[in-house]
Structure formats: C-alpha cells, structure tokens
Coordinates of C-alpha atoms and ligand atoms in Angstrom, one line a residue:
X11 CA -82.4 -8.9 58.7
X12 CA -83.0 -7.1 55.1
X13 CA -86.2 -5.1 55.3
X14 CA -88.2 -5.1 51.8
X15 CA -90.1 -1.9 52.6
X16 CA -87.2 -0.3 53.8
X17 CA -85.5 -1.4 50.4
X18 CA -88.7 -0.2 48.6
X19 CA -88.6 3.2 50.0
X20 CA -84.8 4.2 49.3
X21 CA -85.6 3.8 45.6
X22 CA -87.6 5.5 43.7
X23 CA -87.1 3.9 40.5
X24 CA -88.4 0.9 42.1
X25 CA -91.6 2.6 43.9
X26 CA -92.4 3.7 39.8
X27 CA -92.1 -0.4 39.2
X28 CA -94.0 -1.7 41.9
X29 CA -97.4 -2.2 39.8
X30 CA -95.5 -4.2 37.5
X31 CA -95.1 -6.8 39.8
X32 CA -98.6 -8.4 40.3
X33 CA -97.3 -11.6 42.0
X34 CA -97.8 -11.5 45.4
X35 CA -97.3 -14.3 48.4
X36 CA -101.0 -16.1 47.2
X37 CA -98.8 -17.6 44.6
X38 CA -96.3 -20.2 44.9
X39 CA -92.8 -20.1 46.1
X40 CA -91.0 -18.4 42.4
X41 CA -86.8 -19.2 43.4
X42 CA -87.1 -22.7 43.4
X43 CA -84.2 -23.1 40.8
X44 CA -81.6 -21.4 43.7
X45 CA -79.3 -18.6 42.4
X46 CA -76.1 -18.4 40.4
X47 CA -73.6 -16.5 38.7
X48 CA -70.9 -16.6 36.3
X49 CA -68.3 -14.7 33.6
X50 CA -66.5 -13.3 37.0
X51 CA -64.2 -10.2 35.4
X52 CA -62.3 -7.7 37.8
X53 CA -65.3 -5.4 37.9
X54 CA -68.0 -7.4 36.7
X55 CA -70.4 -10.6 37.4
X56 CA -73.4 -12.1 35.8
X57 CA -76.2 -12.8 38.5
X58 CA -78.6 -15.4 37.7
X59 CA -82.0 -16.7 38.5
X60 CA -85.6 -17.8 36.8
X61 CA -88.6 -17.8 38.7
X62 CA -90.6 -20.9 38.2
X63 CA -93.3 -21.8 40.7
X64 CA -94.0 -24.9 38.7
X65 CA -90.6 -25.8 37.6
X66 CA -91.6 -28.9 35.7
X67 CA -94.3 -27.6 34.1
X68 CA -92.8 -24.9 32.3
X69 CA -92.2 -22.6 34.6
X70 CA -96.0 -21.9 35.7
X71 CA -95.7 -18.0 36.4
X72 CA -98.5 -15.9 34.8
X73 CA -97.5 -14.3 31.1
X74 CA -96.4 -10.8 31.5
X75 CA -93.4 -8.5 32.6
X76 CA -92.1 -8.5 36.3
X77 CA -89.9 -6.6 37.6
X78 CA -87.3 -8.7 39.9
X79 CA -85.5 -7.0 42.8
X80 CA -81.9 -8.0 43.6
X81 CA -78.7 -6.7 45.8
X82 CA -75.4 -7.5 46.1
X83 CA -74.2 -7.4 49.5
X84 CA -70.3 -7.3 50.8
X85 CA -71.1 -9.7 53.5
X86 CA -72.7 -12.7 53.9
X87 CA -75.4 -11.7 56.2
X88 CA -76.6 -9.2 53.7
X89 CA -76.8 -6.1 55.5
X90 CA -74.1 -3.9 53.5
X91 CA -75.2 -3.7 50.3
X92 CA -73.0 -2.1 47.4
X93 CA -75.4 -2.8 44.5
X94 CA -79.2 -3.7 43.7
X95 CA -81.5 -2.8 41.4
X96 CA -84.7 -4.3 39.3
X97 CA -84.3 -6.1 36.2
X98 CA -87.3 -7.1 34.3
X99 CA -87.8 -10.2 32.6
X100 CA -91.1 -12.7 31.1
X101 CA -92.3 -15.7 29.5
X102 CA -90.0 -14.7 25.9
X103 CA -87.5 -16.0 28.4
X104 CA -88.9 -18.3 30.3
X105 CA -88.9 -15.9 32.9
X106 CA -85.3 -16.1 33.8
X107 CA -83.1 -12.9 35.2
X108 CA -79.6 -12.0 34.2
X109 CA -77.9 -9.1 35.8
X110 CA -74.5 -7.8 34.8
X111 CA -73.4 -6.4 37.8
X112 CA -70.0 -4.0 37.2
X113 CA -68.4 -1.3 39.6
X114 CA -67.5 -4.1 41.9
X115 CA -63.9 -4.6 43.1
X116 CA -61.3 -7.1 42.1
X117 CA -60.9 -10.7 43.8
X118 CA -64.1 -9.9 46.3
X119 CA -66.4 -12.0 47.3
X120 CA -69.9 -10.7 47.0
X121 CA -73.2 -11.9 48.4
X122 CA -76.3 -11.8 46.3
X123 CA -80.3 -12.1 46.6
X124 CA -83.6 -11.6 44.2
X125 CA -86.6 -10.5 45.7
X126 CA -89.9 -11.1 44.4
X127 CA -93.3 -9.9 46.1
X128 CA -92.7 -11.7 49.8
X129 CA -90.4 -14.1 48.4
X130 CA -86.6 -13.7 48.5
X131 CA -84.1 -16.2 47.1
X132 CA -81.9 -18.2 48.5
X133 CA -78.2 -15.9 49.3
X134 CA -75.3 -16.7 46.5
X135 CA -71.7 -16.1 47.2
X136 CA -69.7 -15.2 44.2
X137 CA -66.5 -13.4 43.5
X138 CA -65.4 -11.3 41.2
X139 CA -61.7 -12.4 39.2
X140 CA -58.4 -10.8 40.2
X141 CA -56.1 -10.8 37.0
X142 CA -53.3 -9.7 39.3
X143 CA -53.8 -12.1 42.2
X144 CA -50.7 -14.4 42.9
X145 CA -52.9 -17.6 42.8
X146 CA -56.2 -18.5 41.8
X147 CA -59.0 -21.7 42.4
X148 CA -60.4 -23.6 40.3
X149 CA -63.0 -26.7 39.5
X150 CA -63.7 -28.3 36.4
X151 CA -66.7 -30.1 36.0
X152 CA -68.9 -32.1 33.1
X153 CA -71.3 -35.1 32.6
X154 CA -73.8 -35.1 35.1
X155 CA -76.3 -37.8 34.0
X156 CA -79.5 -37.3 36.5
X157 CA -80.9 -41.2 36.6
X158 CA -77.4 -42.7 36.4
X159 CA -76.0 -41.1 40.0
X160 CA -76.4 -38.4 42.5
X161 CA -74.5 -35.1 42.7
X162 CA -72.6 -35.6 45.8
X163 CA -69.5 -34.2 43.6
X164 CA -71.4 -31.1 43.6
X165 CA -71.1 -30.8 47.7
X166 CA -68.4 -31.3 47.9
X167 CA -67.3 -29.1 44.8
X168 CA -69.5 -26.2 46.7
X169 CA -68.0 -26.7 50.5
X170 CA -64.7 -25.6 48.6
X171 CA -66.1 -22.8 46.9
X172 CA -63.3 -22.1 44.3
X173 CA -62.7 -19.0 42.4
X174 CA -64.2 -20.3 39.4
X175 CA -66.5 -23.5 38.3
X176 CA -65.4 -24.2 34.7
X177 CA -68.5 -26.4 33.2
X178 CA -67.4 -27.9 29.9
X179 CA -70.9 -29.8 29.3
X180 CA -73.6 -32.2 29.4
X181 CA -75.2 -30.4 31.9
X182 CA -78.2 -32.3 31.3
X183 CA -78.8 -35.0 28.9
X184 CA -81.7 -35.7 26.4
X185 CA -82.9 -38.9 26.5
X186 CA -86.3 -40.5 27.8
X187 CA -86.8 -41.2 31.4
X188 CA -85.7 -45.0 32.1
X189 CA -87.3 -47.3 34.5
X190 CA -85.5 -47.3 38.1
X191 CA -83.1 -50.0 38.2
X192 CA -81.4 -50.0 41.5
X193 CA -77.8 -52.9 41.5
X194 CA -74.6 -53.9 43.5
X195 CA -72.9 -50.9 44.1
X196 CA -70.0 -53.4 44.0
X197 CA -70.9 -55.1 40.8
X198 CA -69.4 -52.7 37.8
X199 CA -71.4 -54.3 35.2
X200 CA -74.7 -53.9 36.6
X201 CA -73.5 -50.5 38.2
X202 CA -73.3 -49.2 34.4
X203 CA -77.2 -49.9 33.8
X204 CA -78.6 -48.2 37.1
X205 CA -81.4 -45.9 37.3
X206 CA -81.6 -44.3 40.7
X207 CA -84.3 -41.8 39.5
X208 CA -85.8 -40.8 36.8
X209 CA -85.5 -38.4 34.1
X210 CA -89.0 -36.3 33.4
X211 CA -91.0 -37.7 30.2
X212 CA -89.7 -38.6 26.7
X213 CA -86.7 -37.3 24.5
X214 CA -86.5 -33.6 24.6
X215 CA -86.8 -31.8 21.4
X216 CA -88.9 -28.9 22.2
X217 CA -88.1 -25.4 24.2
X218 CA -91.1 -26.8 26.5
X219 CA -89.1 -30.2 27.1
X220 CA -85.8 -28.3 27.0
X221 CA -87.2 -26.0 30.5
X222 CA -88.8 -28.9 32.1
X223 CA -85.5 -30.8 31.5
X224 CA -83.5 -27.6 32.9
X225 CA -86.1 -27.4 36.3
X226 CA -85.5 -31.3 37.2
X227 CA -81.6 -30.9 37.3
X228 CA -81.7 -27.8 39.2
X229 CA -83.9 -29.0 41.6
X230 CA -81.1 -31.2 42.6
X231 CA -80.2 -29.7 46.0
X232 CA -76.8 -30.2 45.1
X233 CA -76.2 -28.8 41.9
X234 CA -78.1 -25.7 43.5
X235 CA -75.2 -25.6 46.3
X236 CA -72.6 -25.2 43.4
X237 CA -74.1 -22.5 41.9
X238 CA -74.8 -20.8 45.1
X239 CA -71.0 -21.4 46.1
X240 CA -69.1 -19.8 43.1
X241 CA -69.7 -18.1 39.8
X242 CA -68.9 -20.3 36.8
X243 CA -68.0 -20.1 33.5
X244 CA -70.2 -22.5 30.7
X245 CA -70.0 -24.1 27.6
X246 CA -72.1 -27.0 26.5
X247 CA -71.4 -30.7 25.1
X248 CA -73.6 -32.7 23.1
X249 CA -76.2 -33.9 25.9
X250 CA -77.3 -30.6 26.0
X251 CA -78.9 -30.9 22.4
X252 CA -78.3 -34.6 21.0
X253 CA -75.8 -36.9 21.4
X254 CA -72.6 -35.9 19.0
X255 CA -74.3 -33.2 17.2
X256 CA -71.8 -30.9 14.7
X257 CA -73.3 -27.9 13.8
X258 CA -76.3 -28.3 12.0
X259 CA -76.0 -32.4 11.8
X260 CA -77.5 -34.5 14.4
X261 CA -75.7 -37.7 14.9
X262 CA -78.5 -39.0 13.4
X263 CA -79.4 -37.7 10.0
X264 CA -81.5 -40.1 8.7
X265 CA -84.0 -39.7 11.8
X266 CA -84.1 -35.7 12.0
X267 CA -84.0 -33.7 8.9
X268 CA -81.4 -31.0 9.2
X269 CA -84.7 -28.6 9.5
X270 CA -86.0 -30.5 12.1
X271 CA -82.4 -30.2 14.0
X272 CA -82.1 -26.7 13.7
X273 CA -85.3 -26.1 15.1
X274 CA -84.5 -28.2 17.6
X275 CA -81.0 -26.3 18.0
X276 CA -82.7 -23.6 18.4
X277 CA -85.2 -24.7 21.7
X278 CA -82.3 -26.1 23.4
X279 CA -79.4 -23.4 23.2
X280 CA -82.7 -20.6 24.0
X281 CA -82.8 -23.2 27.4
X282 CA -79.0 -23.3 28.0
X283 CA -79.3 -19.6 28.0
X284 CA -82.2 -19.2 30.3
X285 CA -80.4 -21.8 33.2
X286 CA -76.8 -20.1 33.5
X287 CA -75.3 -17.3 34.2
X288 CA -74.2 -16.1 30.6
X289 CA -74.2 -13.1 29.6
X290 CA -75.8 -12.4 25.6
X291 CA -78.9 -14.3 24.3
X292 CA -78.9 -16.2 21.5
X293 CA -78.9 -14.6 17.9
X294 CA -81.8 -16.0 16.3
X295 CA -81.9 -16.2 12.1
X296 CA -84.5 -17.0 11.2
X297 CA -84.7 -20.8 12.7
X298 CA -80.6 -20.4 12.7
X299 CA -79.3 -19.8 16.3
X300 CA -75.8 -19.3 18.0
X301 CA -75.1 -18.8 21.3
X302 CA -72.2 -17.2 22.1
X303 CA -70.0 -19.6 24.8
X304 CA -66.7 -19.4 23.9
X305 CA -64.6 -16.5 25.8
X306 CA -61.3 -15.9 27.8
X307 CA -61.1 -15.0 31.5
X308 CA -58.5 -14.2 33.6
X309 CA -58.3 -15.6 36.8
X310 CA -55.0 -14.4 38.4
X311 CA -51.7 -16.4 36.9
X312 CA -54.3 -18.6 34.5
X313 CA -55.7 -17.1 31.4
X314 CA -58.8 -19.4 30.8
X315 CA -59.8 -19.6 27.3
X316 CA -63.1 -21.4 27.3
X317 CA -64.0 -22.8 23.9
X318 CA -66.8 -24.1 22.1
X319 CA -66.4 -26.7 20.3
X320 CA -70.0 -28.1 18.6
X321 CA -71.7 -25.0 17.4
X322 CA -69.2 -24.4 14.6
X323 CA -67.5 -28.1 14.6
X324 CA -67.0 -30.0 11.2
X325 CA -69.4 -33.2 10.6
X326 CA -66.8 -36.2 12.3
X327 CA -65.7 -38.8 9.6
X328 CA -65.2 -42.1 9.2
X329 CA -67.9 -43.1 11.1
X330 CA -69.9 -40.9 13.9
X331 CA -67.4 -41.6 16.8
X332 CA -66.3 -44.5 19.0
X333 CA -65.2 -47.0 17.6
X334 CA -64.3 -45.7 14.3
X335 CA -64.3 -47.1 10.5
X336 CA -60.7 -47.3 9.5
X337 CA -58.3 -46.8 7.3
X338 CA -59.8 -43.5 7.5
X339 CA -58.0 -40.7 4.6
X340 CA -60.6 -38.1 5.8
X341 CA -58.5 -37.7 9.0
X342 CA -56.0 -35.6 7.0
X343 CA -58.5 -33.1 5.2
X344 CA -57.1 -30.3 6.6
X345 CA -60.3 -28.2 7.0
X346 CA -61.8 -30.2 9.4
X347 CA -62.5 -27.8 12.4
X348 CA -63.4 -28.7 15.8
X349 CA -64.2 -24.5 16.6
X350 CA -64.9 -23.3 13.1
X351 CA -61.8 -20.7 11.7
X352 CA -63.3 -17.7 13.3
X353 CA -63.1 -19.4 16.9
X354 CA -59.7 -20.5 16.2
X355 CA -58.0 -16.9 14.6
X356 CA -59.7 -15.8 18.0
X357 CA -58.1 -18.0 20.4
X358 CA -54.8 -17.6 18.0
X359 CA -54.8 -13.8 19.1
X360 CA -55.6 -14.4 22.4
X361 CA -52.5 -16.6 23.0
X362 CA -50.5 -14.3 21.3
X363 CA -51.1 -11.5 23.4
X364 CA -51.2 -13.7 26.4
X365 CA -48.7 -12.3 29.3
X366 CA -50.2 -15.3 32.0
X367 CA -48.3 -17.7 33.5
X368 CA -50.7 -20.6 32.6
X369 CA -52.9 -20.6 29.4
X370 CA -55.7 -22.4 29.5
X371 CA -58.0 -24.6 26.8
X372 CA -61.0 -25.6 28.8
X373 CA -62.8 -27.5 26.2
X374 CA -65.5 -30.1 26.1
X375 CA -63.2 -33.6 24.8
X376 CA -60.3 -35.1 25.4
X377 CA -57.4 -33.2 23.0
X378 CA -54.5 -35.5 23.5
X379 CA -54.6 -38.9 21.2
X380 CA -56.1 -41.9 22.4
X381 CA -55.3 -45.4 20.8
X382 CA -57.5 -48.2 21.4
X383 CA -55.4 -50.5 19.4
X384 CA -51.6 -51.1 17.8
X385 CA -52.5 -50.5 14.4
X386 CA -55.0 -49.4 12.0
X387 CA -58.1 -51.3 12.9
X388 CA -61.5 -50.2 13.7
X389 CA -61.8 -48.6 17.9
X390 CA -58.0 -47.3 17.4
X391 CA -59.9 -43.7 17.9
X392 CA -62.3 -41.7 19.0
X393 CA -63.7 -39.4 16.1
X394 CA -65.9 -37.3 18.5
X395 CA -63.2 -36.3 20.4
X396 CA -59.6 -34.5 18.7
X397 CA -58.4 -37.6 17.5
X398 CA -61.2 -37.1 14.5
X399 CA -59.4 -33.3 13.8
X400 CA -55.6 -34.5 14.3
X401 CA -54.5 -31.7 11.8
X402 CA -56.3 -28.4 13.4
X403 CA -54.6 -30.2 16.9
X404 CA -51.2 -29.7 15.4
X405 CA -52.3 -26.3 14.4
X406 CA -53.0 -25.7 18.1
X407 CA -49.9 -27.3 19.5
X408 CA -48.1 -25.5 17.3
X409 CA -49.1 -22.4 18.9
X410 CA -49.2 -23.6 22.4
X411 CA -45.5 -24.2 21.9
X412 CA -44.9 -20.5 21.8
X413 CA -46.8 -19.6 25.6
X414 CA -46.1 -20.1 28.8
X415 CA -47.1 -23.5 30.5
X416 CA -50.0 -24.7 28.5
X417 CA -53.3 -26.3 30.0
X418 CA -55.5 -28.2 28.3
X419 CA -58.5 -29.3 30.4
X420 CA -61.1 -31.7 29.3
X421 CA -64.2 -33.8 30.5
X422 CA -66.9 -35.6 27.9
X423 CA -65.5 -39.1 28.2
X424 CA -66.6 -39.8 31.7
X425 CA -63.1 -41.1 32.8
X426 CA -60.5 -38.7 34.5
X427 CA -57.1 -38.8 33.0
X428 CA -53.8 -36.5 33.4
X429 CA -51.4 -36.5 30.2
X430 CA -48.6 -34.8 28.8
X431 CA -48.9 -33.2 25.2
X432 CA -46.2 -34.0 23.1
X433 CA -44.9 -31.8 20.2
X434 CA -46.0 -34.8 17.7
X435 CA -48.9 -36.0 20.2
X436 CA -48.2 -39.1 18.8
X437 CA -44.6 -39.4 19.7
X438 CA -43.8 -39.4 23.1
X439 CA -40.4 -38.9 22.8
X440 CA -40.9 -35.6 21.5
X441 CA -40.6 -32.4 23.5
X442 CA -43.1 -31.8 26.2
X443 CA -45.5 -28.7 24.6
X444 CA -47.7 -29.1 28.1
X445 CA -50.7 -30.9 29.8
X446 CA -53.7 -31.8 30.2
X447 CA -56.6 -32.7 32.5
X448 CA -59.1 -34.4 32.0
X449 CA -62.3 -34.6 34.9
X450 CA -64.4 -37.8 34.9
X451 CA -68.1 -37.3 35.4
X452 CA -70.3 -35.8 38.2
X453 CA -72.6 -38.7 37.7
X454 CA -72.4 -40.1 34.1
X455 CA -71.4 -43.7 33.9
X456 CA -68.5 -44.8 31.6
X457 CA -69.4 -48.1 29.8
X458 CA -66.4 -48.3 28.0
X459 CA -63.8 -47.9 30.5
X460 CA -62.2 -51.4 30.3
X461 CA -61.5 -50.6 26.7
X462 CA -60.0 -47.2 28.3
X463 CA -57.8 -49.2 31.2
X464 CA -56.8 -52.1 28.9
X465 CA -55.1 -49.7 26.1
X466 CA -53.4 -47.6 28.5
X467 CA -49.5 -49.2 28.3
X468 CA -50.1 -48.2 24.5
X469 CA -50.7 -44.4 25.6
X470 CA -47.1 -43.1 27.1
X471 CA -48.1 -39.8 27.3
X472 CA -50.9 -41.0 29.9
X473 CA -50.0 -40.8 33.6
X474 CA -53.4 -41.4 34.9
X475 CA -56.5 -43.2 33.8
X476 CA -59.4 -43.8 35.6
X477 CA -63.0 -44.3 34.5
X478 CA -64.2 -46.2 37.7
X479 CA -65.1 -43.1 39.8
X480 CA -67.3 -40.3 39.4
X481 CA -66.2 -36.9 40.9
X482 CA -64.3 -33.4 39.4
X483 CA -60.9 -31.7 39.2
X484 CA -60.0 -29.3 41.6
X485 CA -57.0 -27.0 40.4
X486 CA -55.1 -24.3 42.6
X487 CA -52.4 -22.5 40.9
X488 CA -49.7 -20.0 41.8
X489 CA -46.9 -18.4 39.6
X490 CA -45.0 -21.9 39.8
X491 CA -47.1 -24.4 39.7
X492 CA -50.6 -26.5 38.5
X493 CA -51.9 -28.6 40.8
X494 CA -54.6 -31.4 39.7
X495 CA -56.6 -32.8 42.3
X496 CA -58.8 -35.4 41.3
X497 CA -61.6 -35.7 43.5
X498 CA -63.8 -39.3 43.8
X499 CA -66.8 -40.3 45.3
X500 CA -67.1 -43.1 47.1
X501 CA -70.1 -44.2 45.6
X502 CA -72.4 -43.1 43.1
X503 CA -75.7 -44.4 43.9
X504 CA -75.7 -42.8 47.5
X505 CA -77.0 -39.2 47.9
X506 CA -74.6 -39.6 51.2
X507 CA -71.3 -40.0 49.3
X508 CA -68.4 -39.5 50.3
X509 CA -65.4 -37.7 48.3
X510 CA -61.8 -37.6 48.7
X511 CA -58.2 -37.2 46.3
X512 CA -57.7 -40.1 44.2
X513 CA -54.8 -38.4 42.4
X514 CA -52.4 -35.6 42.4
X515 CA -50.6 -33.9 39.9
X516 CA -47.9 -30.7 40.0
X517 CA -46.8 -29.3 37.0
X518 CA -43.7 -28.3 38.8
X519 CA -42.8 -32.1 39.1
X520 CA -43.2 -32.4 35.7
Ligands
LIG614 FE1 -71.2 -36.9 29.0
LIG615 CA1 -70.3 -35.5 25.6

C-alpha cells in the first residue's frame, strides 16, 4: 500500500506546496469524476482528473489554488512508481488537472493516481503508443444520450481495454431533462421515446450548465470504467454545443443571435476541455474560442488522423440537414468545407508523409454517400453529414487514393454501417479507394432507421447497416489486415446488458 507521508517526505518540492493545499478529509470526497487519460504518444500521456465534491453543483470545491499530487506507477498495484509530481489547478478551470506525462517508454502500460489531502483517486491504466508495434487496438465510440439508454457498451468497451478509445462525439447532449418514460423493450416504436433517467435541469447554455452537464455523465459508473481502462483520443460532435452547429451558426439562427452562440461556444468547448484528457486550452478572443481537437497519432501499423469537423465547417445548404430541400445547386460550390482549408492542407501533408500501413480519418459523420431515394427529391441526403460537402470529399478521395489502405471511421448517425469508398463514391463500379466504419451509438436512439434499412438495396457500396442496436466498434489491426467488430448490446434500457459481435469485417477479404 502507497504511503502519503512517505510520498510527502521524498519530495521536497512538494513539502514547499503543502500549505497550498487547504482541503483536508472534513471536506467531501474531491475524485468523484474517476480518472482518465488520453493523446497516448511513444513517450508521452495526458493524465486527467477534476476534483468536484459537488459534481452537479458546479464543482463545490472552495475558490483558490491546490496543488494535486499524482504518480504513475509500472504496475498495477502501485508500488513502483516511475513518475509523480504536483500540478496545480482552480476554479478558472473548474478545477480540473491535466498532466503531460513524457519520459515514459513505448507501448507500456502505466498505472496512475491523484492524491488530494486523505483522498486518493480511483487507479487508471493507460498506455503509452508504440509507432513500431506490429499490431495495435482499437475502439471507436460516439453518441451516448444519458436518458435514452445505459452505458453497458462502456463495460464492456473497458473489460477489453484497447490501445486507444477514439471518441468522435456527442459525449453529452444539450437538451432539457425529459420526464421518465419507461416502454417494451421489444416494441421499437415506443423504444425510440424512452427516458430511463433523467438529464439534470433545462437546455445548457452556460459554462455553469455546461460542468453540471459534464458531472452527471461522468458519474456514470460506466463511462468512468472506460476512461479508467485506456487513454483516448477526442473530438466533439454537435451535442456537445447544439444540435448541427457550423462554426459560428447554430442550427437555429433565428432563436440565438450569432453573439449569443459564440458565447455560448465559448462555455461549452472551456467544458469539453475541463472533462478529457486533452492536452491545450482553449484560445480565447475575445468571446471567439477554438479548441484545438484535431491531431494525428500513431498507434503501431495505423496512423490515426483525428479530425474536427464543426469548429471550422461551412454553414450546410439546402436546408439544415436531414431530409434536405432539393434540387440543391449549392452542393457544388466548391468552397464548402467540412474542416476549414487550414485543417485540410494539414491532413493533406500528413498523408503525404504517411509511411503506415493503415491511414486513418476518424471523424464525427458518415463520409461515404447515402441516398434516401432514386432521384432528386427531398430526404435523398443528408446535408449534415459529407453528402452536404460532396466536392471537398472528392478532394479527400483523391488523396486517399495515393496511401496505403485507407480508413475512414465514423459515428454521429446512431446506426453502425461498414462500406466501401469508391473512386466516384457514387459509382460503385469504380475502383475501390478503401473503407469505412461506421459505430452506432453507446446509447443514443436512431429514429430514422427504417428510412436507413429501407434505402439500403440503393446503396451498393454498403455491406452492413444496422440502426437497431446500440454498442461500438472494436478494431485490431496488424500489417495485413482491419478487422471491424461491431459490438451490440442486448438491450438498452437494462444497466445489466449484455454485449456480443453482431458483425465482422476483414479488410483482407476485401
Ligand atoms: Fe448523436
Ligand atoms: Ca451528431
């Protein structure tokens, strides 16, 4: 068992701290959000915690600096430590603690804890990447609507403990809490409209709302697991602001002036920041704020290149997004920009210099066309997703042509599908370019997945479609091969679930 004085006493840049801390064991249990960690690099992870005694009341610790103790351990018992120090942190950021730990060695697991006063943290696992390891493991994960399901995805997501969790948003969603509906598991239609507890107060606009909002997800035992199982790598949807925001547009402009949005912008990406395991603030403006998400990794034969596709996206056309107005000649303005041009030139370079096996677009919707109908009509597509940028999609294709094995991997629409991208996307008789996967929700319910099942014979390119089941993609790749897992829950409205493989795709097969 770890000794605090004995860890106390072999530093003395932490006995020159101690009066900083202030909050002793009279106070209320502060690591009630669990642990986490993320950005794994060969030598490098973030560590993350916040400590919130009152976790849906903004926090409740007292205003003021602490000083936060934490180690990283090479085993999981936590007795041979290879790193710790103090990081300080306060109520400017809502009393959260990063910690870039570097020095570490490739492809290791680590252990890790916080210590604050009495109180230690729950122990993390986490592992740092190996860029030449032969194979790699990963998850991909999105849409985990709180009152429409449990997390049971999350379990079983966290008794695999991957490599790397790859989060491509709505981590939490915005809207008002909903009175508890409880229906036929059985009965799809009802199963849609189910409330099997509730979200905490109104629609969240402010950084107050935004915390509280943060605190009730991560209370979720589950969730907490997932964290505490892997480090992940993060980028956020919509949900995690408004529903189809672009930049500095709401979906709803007539109802939130673009002043109003950005300050609302602003409160919600200073959250996101203060829950995961990122590394860089946000750059505040001003009332202008960016966050930086977007990033490559490399994870042995996969170079991940995680983008972000809101923050610098391009207002959608023809109608906000699903269904759409059409004929639509917007479509083909060839400026429209899912990631903004600097994001792209980056990614460009990144591919270029790319020597992986696999290369990787984890991204927030689906990228491969859709159609919803045989000709030109209203619902044939989706304008929030890539079917609203077709012409920067070529762009990407184009490039994605020239690298090894492309992945494109997806979540947003709450239904898990596996396609192949096509040269022309919309020609499937053109040459194969690569694929792409796309995860269904953790708990989010898909309302329009008959219109999803029913248009499938007009979608070739689609091998698997299924909006029925919530649950994540499990990926393990070696030099030859991608292999897609898609994992399902038996049921959604049970915090006992049940998961197992729906589906299975090999890119060797292919
Ligand atoms: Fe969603
Ligand atoms: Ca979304």
């Amino acid at each position: 068992m770890f000794s605090r004085r004995r860890f106390l006493l072999a530093s003395s840049s932490l006995v020159a701290l101690t009066p900083l801390l202030g909050f002793g064991s009279s106070t209320q249990y502060p690591f009630t959000l669990g642990v986490a960690s993320g950005c794994p690099r060969d030598n490098s992870v973030v560590l993350w915690t916040r400590l919130a005694p009152k976790p849906l009341q903004g926090g409740g610790m007292p205003s003021g600096i602490v000083a936060v103790r934490y180690r990283v351990c090479s085993d999981p018992s936590m007795k041979t430590t290879v790193r710790q120090g103090v990081v300080q942190t306060s109520e400017i950021k809502g009393h959260s603690v990063h910690v870039t730990v570097d020095g570490l060695r490739p492809g290791r697991e680590y252990w890790y804890q916080f210590y604050l006063g009495d109180d230690d943290s729950p122990i993390g696992r986490t592992r740092t990447s190996d860029s030449q390891a032969l194979t790699t493991t990963l998850a991909l994960a999105a849409c985990q609507h709180y009152e429409s399901g449990y997390f049971g995805a999350f379990r079983d997501l966290a008794k695999w403990a991957p490599d790397c969790v790859i989060h491509v948003g709505d981590y939490i969603y915005e809207g008002a809490a909903r009175p508890l509906y409880t229906c036929d598991e059985n009965n799809s239609k009802d199963l849609e409209r189910q409330v099997v507890r509730q979200h905490n107060g109104a629609e969240i606009t402010t950084l107050w709302d935004y915390r509280n909002r943060y605190a009730l997800y991560r209370l979720d035992s589950d969730l907490q697991a997932a964290h505490a199982a892997s480090p992940w790598i993060v980028a956020m949807d919509d949900h995690e602001i408004d529903n189809n925001w672009a930049n500095n547009t709401p979906q709803d402009p007539w109802a939130q002036t673009e002043l109003e949005f950005k300050v609302r912008r602003l409160a919600a990406l200073q959250a996101y920041y203060e829950h995961m395991p990122l590394e860089h603030p946000p750059v505040i403006n001003g009332i202008d704020a960016t966050l930086h998400m977007h990033d490559v990794y490399r994870m042995g034969p996969a170079q991940i290149h995680l983008l972000d596709t809101r923050q610098y996206r391009s207002d959608q056309v023809c109608g906000q997004g699903f269904p759409a107005d059409f004929p639509c000649d917007a479509l083909q303005d060839p400026t429209l920009t899912m990631t903004g041009q600097a994001q792209e030139k980056w990614l460009f370079e990144h591919l270029r210099k790319s020597d992986a096996e696999f290369n990787v677009l984890a991204q927030q919707t689906w990228f491969s066309p859709y159609r919803y109908a045989e000709n030109d009509k209203a619902k044939q597509w989706n304008m929030d997703q890539w079917d609203g940028y077709p012409i920067q999609r070529q762009r990407i294709i184009d490039r994605l042509a020239d690298v090894s094995n492309p992945v494109v991997l997806s979540g947003d629409w709450h239904c898990a599908n596996a396609n192949t991208i096509h040269r022309d996307p919309l020609d499937s008789n053109s040459s194969i370019v690569g694929h792409e996967f796309a995860t269904s929700s953790i708990s989010s319910n898909c309302p329009w997945k008959s219109a999803v099942h029913d248009a499938a014979p007009l979608n070739e390119h689609v091998h698997y479609v299924n909006g029925d089941k919530r649950g994540y993609l499990r990926s393990t790749v070696t030099k030859n091969n991608w292999k897609s897992e898609y994992r399902v829950m038996d049921k959604q409205t049970s915090a006992e679930a049940k998961a197992s493989t729906d589906y299975e795709f090999n890119t060797r097969d292919a």
